[in-house]
Amino acid sequence: MYKLLFKQTLIYGLATVLPRMFSFILVPLYTQVLPVVEYGAVSIIFSWLVLFNVVLSYGMETAFFRFYTQEEDKESVLGTSLISVFWTSILFLVLGLVYRHSLAEWSSLDVENITYTVWILVLDALVVIPFSKLRVQQKPVFYAVLKIINVAINLGLNIFFLLILPKLSQELPDTFISTLYVEDFQVGYIFLSNVIASLFVFLVLSPDYFRVRWTFDFSIWWKMLSYGFPILLAGLAFAINETFDRIILEWLLPPDTAMQSVGAYSACYKLAIFMTLFATAFRLGVEPFFFSHAKEKNAPETYAQITKYYVIFGSVILLSVIVFADVLKWFLIRDSNYWEAMKVVPLIILANLCLGIYHNLSVWYKLIDKTMIGAYISIVGALVTLGLNFYLIPQYTYYGSAVATLAAYGVMMLISYVLGRKYYPIPYDVKKIVSYLVLSVTLSAISFYYFRENYLVGTTFLIIFAYFVYRNEKRMILRIFKKSK
């Protein structure tokens, strides 16, 4: 059972890590090509993209998992899901294109960028169910390859448009290549690259729309909507927690410094990518596993073990990234104008660790069909995010946003744990989990705030933590090595 879990987690991890590593390359590219102010504008657009991605999927991805694994008529579930997402996406496309000029005036963005954004959202929404189908039918390799190709196309086009095309247009001024280049259109090229990459994925997965039985089961659809609506609310809350602080920074800070602050904060926020990669890969592998093993007699004990392993690996990543943060910034953020926001890095990485723990703890309300509780928890987190952002930003700017993010995810984690003990008791090894968290956070804080860039001390802290884990988990570690041999 564990072997299957870690095998799927590894494959889904590759599907997440490799594309994110490609995206990792885009950050130094953007911070090299774009001024801090323009990078801030790009970050705000991507924040809106995250929010509307949630709206256009409206919880159907998780609902599809739930009903495809439990309903006998799986074709009906698949067809109903595809038809629903298809028509809502087409409706959004029409409305977005009709009102793109009004949206451009309201947001102070170019009409072209609004148009690209609408197409990206629609194309990504149309492949939500096909990708979910690959996961639920346990085809992680194809899923991984397609995800990697998608981001590789996006990366290649970004490099071409932002680095190669400007040079070619100068060297070959009277050729077709020069006609492709538009001066001062870097932001537009970024979103055009996303459109082309998303279109490729849609074309590959579009046969699902022709193979499926186009019959719409209203009763199943209504049950899926009812199940997915709390997921939608939770997704909106997560979008607010994850990205809405950039938008609030733009609203609350003086116009002459807002984009500068958003750009620096967004760039340094990217140093949490290592924790995000781990958390996302783990969630993608674990979520189908949780559903498929829910009826096993020892399921609660299994979930408890998985959560403990997550905390151990997450704590190692937390400490490692914070110790070497000032080394990593040279690779990720080459322009020193962005480094003013480095002080938020420990808070953001810890916040993402808390978010990953919350994902593991939240399995209980999905298994007992109490997804509305998950929505309530997420809404509480969003309220904490909004409240603290509006309160702290005027005085502490983006540092206040980082504090708000940590507070929101921490509160959600604690609430989920407390409620889970009541509705679906899981025997977590609380003593060990808390000890790992406390030790890693303490060592990270001492390293960053008192011995920053002292890598001898930082490495010593890593060895201390590794020994602490070995001492506590020696029996399990020896069993794993014995089985591997």
PDB file of C-alpha atoms in Angstrom, residues 27-29 31-32 329-339:
ATOM      1  CA  VAL A  27      11.614  33.897 -12.408  1.00  0.00           C
ATOM      2  CA  PRO A  28      15.246  34.893 -13.081  1.00  0.00           C
ATOM      3  CA  LEU A  29      14.251  35.536 -16.694  1.00  0.00           C
ATOM      4  CA  THR A  31      13.461  39.613 -13.015  1.00  0.00           C
ATOM      5  CA  GLN A  32      16.261  40.090 -15.545  1.00  0.00           C
ATOM      6  CA  LYS A 329      18.420  34.188  -4.224  1.00  0.00           C
ATOM      7  CA  TRP A 330      21.466  34.535  -6.499  1.00  0.00           C
ATOM      8  CA  PHE A 331      20.053  31.859  -8.787  1.00  0.00           C
ATOM      9  CA  LEU A 332      16.404  32.860  -8.617  1.00  0.00           C
ATOM     10  CA  ILE A 333      16.435  36.645  -8.260  1.00  0.00           C
ATOM     11  CA  ARG A 334      19.506  38.056  -9.948  1.00  0.00           C
ATOM     12  CA  ASP A 335      18.507  41.711  -9.775  1.00  0.00           C
ATOM     13  CA  SER A 336      19.369  43.065  -6.323  1.00  0.00           C
ATOM     14  CA  ASN A 337      16.520  45.584  -6.577  1.00  0.00           C
ATOM     15  CA  TYR A 338      14.199  42.720  -5.642  1.00  0.00           C
ATOM     16  CA  TRP A 339      16.135  41.639  -2.547  1.00  0.00           C
TER      17      TRP A 339
END
